[in-house]
Backbone as XML, in Angstrom:
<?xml version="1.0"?>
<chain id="A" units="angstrom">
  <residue number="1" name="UNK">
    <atom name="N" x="-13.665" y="18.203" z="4.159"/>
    <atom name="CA" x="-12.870" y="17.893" z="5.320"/>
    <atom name="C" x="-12.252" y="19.180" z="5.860"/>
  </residue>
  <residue number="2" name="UNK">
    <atom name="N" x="-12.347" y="19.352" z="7.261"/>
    <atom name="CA" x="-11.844" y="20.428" z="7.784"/>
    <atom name="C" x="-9.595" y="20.917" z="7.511"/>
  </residue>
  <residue number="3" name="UNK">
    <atom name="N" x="-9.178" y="21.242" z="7.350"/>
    <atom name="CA" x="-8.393" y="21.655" z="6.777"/>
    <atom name="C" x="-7.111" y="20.933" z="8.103"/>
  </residue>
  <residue number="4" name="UNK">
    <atom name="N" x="-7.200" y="21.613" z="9.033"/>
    <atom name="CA" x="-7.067" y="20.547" z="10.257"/>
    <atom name="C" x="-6.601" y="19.484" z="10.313"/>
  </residue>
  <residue number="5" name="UNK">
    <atom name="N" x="-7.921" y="18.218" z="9.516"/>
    <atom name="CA" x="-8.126" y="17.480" z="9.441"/>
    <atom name="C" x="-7.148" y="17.028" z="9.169"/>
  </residue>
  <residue number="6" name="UNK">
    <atom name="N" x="-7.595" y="17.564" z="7.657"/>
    <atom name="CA" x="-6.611" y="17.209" z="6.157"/>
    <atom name="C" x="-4.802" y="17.313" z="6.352"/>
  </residue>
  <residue number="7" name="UNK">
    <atom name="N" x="-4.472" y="18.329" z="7.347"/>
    <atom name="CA" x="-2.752" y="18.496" z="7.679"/>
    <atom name="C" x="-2.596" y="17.402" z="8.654"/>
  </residue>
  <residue number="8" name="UNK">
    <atom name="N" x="-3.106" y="17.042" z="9.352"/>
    <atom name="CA" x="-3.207" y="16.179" z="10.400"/>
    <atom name="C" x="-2.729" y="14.813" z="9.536"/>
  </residue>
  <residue number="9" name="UNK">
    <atom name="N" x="-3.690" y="14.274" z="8.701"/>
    <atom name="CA" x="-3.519" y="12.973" z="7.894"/>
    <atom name="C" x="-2.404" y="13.273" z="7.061"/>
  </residue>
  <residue number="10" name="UNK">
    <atom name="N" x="-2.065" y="14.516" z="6.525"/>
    <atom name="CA" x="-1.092" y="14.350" z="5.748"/>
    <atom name="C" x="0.225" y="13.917" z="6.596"/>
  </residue>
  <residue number="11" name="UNK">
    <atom name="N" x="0.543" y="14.465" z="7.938"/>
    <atom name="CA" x="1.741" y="14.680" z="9.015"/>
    <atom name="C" x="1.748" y="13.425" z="9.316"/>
  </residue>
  <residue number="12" name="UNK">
    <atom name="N" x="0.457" y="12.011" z="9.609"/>
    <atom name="CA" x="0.679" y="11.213" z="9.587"/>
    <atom name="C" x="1.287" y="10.155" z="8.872"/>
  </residue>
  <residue number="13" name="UNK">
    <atom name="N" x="0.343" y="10.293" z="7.081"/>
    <atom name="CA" x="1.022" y="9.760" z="6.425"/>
    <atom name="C" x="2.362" y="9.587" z="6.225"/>
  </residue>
  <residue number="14" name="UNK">
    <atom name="N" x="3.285" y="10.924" z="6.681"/>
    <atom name="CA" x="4.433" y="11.062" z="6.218"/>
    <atom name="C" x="5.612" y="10.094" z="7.539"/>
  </residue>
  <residue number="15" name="UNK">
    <atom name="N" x="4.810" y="10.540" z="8.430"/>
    <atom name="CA" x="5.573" y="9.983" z="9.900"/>
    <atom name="C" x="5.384" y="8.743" z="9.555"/>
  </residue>
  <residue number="16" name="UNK">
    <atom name="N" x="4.404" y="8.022" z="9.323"/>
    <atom name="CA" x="4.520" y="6.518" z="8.937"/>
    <atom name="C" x="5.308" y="5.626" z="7.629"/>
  </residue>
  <residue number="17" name="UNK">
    <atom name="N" x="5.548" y="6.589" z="6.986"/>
    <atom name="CA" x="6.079" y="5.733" z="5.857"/>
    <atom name="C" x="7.573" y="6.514" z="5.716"/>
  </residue>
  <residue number="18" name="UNK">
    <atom name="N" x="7.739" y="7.441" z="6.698"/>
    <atom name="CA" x="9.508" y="7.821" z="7.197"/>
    <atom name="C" x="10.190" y="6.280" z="7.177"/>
  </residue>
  <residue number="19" name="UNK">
    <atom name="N" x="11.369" y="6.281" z="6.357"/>
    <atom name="CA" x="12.339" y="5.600" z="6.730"/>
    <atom name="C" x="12.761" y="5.417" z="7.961"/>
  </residue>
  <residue number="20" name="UNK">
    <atom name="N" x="12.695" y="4.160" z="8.502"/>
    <atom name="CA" x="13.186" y="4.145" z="9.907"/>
    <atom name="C" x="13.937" y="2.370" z="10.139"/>
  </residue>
  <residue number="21" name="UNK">
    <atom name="N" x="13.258" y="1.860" z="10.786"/>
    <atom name="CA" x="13.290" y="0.168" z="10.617"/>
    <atom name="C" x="13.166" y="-0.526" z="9.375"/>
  </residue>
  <residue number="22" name="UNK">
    <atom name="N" x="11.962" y="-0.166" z="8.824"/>
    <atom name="CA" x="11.867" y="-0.568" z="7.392"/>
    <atom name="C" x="11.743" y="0.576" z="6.481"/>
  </residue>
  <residue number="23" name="UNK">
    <atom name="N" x="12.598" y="0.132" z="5.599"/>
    <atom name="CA" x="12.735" y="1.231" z="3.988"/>
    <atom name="C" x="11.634" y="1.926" z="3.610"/>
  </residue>
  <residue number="24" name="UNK">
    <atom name="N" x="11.630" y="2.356" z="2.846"/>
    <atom name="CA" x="9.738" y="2.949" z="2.191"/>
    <atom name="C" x="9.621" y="1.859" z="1.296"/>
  </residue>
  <residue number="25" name="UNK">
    <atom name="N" x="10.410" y="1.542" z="0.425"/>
    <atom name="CA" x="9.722" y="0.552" z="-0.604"/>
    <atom name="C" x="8.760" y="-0.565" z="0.116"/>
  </residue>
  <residue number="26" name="UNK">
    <atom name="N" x="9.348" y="-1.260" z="1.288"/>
    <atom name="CA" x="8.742" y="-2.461" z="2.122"/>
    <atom name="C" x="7.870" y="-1.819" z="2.644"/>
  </residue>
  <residue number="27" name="UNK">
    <atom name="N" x="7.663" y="-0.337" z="3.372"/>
    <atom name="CA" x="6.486" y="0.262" z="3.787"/>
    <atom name="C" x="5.243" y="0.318" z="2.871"/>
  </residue>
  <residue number="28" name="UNK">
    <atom name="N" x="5.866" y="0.427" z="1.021"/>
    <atom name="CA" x="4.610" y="0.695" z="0.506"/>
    <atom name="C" x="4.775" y="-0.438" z="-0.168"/>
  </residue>
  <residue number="29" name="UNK">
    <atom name="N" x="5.091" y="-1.584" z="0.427"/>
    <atom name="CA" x="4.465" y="-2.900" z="-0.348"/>
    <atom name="C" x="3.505" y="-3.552" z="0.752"/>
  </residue>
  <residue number="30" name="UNK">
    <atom name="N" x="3.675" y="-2.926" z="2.331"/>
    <atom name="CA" x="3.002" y="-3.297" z="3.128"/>
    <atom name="C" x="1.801" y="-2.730" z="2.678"/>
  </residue>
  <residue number="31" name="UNK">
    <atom name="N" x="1.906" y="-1.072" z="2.389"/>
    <atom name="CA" x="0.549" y="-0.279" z="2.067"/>
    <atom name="C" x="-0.435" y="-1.011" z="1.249"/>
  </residue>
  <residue number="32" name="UNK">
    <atom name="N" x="0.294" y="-1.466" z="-0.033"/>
    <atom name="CA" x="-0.493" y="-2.368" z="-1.259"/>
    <atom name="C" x="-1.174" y="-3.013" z="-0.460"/>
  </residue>
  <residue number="33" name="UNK">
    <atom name="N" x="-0.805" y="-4.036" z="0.522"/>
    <atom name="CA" x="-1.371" y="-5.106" z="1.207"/>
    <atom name="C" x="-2.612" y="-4.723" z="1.884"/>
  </residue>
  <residue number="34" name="UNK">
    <atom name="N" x="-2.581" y="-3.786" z="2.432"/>
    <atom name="CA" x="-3.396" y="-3.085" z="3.709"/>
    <atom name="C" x="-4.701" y="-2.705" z="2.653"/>
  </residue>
  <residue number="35" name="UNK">
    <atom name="N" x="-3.851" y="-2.103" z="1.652"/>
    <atom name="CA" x="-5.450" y="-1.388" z="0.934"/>
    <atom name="C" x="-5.485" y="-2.684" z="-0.119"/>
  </residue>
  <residue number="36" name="UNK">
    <atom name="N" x="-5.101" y="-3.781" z="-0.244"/>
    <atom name="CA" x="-6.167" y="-4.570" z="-1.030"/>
    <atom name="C" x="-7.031" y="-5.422" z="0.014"/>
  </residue>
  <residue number="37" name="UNK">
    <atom name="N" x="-6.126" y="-5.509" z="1.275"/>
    <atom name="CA" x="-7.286" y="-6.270" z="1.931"/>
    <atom name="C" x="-8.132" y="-5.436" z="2.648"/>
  </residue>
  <residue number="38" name="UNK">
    <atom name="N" x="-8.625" y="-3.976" z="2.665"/>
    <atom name="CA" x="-9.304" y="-3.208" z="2.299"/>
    <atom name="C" x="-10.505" y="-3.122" z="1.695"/>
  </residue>
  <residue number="39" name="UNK">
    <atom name="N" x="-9.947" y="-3.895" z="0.343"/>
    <atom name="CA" x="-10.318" y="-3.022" z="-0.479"/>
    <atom name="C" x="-10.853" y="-2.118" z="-1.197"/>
  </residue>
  <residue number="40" name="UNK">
    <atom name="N" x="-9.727" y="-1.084" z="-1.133"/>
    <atom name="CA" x="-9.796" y="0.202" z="-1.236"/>
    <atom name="C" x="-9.148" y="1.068" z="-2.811"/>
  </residue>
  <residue number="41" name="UNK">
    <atom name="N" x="-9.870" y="0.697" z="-3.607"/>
    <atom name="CA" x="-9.124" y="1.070" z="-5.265"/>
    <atom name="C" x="-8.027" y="2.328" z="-4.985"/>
  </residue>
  <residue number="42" name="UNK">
    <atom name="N" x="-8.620" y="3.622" z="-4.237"/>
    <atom name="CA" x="-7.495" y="4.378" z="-4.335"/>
    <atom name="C" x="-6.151" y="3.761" z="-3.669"/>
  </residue>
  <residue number="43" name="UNK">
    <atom name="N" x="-6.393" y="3.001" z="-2.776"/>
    <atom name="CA" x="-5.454" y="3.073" z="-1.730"/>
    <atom name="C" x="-4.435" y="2.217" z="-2.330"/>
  </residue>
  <residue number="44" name="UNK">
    <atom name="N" x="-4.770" y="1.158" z="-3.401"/>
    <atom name="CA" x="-4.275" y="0.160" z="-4.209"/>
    <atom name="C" x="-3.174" y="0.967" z="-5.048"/>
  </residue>
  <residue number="45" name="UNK">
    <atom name="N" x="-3.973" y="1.934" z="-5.814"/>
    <atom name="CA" x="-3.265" y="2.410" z="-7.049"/>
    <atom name="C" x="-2.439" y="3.766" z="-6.680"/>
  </residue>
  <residue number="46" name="UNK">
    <atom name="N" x="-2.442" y="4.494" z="-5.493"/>
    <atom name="CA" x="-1.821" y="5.468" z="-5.112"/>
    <atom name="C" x="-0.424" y="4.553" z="-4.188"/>
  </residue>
  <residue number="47" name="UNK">
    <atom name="N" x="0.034" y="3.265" z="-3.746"/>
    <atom name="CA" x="0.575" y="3.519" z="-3.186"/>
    <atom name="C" x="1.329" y="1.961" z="-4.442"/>
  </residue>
  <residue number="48" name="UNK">
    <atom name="N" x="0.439" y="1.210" z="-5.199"/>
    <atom name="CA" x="1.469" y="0.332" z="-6.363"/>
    <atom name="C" x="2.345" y="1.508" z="-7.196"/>
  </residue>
  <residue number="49" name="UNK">
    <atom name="N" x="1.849" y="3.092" z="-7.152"/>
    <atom name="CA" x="2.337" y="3.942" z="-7.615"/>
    <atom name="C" x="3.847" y="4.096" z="-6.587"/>
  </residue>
  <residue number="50" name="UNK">
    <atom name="N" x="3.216" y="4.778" z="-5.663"/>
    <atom name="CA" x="4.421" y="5.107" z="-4.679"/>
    <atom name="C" x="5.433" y="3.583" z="-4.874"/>
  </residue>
  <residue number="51" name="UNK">
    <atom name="N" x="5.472" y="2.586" z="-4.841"/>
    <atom name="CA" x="5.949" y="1.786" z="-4.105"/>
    <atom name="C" x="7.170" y="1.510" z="-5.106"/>
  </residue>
  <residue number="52" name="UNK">
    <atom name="N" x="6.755" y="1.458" z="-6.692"/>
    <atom name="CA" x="7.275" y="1.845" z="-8.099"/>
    <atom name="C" x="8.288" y="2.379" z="-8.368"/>
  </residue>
  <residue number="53" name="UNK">
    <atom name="N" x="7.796" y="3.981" z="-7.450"/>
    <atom name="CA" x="8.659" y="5.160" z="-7.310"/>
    <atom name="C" x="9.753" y="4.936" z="-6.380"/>
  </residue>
  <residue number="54" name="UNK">
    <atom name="N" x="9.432" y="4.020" z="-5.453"/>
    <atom name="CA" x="10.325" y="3.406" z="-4.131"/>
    <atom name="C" x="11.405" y="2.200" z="-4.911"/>
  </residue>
  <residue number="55" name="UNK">
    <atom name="N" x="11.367" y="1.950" z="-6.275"/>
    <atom name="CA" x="12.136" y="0.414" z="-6.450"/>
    <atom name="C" x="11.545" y="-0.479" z="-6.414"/>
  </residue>
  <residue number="56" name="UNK">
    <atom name="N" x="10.259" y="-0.206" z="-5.978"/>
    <atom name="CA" x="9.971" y="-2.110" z="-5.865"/>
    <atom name="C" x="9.796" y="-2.447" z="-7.136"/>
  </residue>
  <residue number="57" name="UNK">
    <atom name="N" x="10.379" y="-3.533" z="-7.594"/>
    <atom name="CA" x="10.015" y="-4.652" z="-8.998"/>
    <atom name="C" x="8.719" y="-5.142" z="-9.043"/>
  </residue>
  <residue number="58" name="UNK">
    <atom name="N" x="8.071" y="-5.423" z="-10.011"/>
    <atom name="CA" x="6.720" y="-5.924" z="-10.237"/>
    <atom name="C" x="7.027" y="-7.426" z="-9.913"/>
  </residue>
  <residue number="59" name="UNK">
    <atom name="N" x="7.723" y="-8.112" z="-9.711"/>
    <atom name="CA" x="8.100" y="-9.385" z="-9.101"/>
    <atom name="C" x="8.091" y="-8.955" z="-7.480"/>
  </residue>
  <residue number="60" name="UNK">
    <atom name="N" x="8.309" y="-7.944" z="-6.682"/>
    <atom name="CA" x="8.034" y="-7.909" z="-5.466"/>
    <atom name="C" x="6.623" y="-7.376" z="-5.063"/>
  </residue>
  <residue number="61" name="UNK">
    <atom name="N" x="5.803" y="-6.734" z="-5.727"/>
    <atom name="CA" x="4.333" y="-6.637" z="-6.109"/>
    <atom name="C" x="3.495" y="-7.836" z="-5.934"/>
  </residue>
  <residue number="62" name="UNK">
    <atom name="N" x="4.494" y="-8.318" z="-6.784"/>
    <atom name="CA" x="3.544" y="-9.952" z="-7.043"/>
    <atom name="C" x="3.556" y="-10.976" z="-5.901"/>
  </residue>
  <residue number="63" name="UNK">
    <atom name="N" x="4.804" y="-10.821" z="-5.007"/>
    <atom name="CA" x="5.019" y="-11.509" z="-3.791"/>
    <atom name="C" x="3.812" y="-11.114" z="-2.950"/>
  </residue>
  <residue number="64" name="UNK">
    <atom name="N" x="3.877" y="-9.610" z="-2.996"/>
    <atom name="CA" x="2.901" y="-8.724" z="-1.866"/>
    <atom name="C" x="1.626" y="-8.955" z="-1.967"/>
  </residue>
  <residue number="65" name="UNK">
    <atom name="N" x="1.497" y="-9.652" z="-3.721"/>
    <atom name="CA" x="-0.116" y="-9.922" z="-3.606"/>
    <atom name="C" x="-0.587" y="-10.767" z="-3.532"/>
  </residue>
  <residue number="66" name="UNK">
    <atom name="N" x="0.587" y="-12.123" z="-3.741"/>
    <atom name="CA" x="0.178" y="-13.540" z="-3.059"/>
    <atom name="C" x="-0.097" y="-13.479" z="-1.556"/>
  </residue>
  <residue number="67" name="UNK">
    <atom name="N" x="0.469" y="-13.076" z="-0.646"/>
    <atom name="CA" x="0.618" y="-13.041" z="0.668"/>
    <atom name="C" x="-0.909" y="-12.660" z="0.970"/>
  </residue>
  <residue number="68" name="UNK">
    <atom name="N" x="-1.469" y="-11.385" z="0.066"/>
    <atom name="CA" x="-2.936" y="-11.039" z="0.231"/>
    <atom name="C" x="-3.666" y="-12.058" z="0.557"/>
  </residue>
  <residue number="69" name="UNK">
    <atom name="N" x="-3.550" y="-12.740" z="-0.932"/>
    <atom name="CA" x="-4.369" y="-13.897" z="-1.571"/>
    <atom name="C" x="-4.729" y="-14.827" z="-0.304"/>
  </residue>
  <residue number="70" name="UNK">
    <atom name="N" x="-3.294" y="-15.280" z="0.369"/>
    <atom name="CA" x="-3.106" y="-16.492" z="1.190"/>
    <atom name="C" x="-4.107" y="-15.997" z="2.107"/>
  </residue>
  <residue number="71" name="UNK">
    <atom name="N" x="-3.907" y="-14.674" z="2.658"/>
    <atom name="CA" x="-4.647" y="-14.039" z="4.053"/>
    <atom name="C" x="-5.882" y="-13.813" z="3.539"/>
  </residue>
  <residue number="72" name="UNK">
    <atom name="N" x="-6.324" y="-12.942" z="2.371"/>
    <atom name="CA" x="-7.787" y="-12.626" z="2.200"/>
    <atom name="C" x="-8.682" y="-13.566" z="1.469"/>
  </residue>
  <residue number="73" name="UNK">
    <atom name="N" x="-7.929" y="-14.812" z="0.960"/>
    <atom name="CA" x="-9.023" y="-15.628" z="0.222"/>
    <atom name="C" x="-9.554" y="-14.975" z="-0.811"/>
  </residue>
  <residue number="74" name="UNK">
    <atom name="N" x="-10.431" y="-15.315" z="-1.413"/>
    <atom name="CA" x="-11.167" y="-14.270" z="-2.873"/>
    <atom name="C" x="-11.089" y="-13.672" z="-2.986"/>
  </residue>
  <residue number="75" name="UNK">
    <atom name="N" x="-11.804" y="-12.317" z="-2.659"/>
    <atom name="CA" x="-12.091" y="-11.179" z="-2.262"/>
    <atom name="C" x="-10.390" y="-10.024" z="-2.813"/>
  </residue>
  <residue number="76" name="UNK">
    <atom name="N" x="-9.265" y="-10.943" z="-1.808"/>
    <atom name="CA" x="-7.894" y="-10.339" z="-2.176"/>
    <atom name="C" x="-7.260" y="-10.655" z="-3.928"/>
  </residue>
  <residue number="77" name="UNK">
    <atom name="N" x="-7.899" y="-11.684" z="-4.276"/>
    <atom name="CA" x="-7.652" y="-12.087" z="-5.820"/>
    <atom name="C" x="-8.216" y="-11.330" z="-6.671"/>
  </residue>
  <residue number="78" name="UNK">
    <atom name="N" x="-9.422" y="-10.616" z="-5.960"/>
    <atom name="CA" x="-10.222" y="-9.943" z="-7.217"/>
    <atom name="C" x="-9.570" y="-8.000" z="-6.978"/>
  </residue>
  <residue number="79" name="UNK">
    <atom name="N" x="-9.450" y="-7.852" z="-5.539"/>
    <atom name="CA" x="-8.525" y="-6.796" z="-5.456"/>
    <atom name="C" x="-7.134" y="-6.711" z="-5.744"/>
  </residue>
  <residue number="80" name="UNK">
    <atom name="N" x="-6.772" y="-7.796" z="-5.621"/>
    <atom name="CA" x="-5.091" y="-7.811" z="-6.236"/>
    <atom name="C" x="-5.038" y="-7.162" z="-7.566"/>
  </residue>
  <residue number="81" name="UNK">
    <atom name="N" x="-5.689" y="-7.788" z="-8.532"/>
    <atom name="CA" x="-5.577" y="-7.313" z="-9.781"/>
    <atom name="C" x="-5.133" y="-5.961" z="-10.411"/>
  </residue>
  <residue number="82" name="UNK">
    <atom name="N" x="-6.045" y="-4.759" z="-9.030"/>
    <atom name="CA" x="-5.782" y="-3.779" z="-9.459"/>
    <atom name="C" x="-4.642" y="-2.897" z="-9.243"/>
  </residue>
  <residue number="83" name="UNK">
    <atom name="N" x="-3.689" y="-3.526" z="-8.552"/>
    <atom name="CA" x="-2.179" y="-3.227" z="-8.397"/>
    <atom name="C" x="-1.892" y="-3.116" z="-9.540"/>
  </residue>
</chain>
């Protein structure tokens, strides 16, 4: 990836999951969501990481991955897991 690129996505990442309206923890329980219905293994385990680091309880994990479930049907049950 052009280097560019790579500062570019990072400047985004960061602008998006800035505290603003919603906290980071709720940002990266949204993230969980996004990358299991994705699914996207890194995107799962880099941000059940972050989200950890943010406070969230594994009881608010578990909320984030029913909600999957409800929206993605199968597919989100077999990606949930890897939170």
């Amino acid at each position: 990836m052009n280097p560019a690129t790579a500062s570019a996505f990072k400047g985004l990442h960061a602008a998006a999951l800035a505290p603003a309206a919603l906290d980071l923890k709720t940002k990266e329980l949204i993230a969980i969501a996004c990358g299991v219905s994705r699914l996207c293994d890194g995107c799962i385990v880099h941000h059940t990481r972050a989200a950890k680091a943010a406070g969230a309880t594994l009881a608010e994990i578990q909320d984030t991955l029913d909600v999957c479930v409800l929206m993605g049907g199968g597919p989100a049950t077999i990606y949930g897991k890897k939170a």
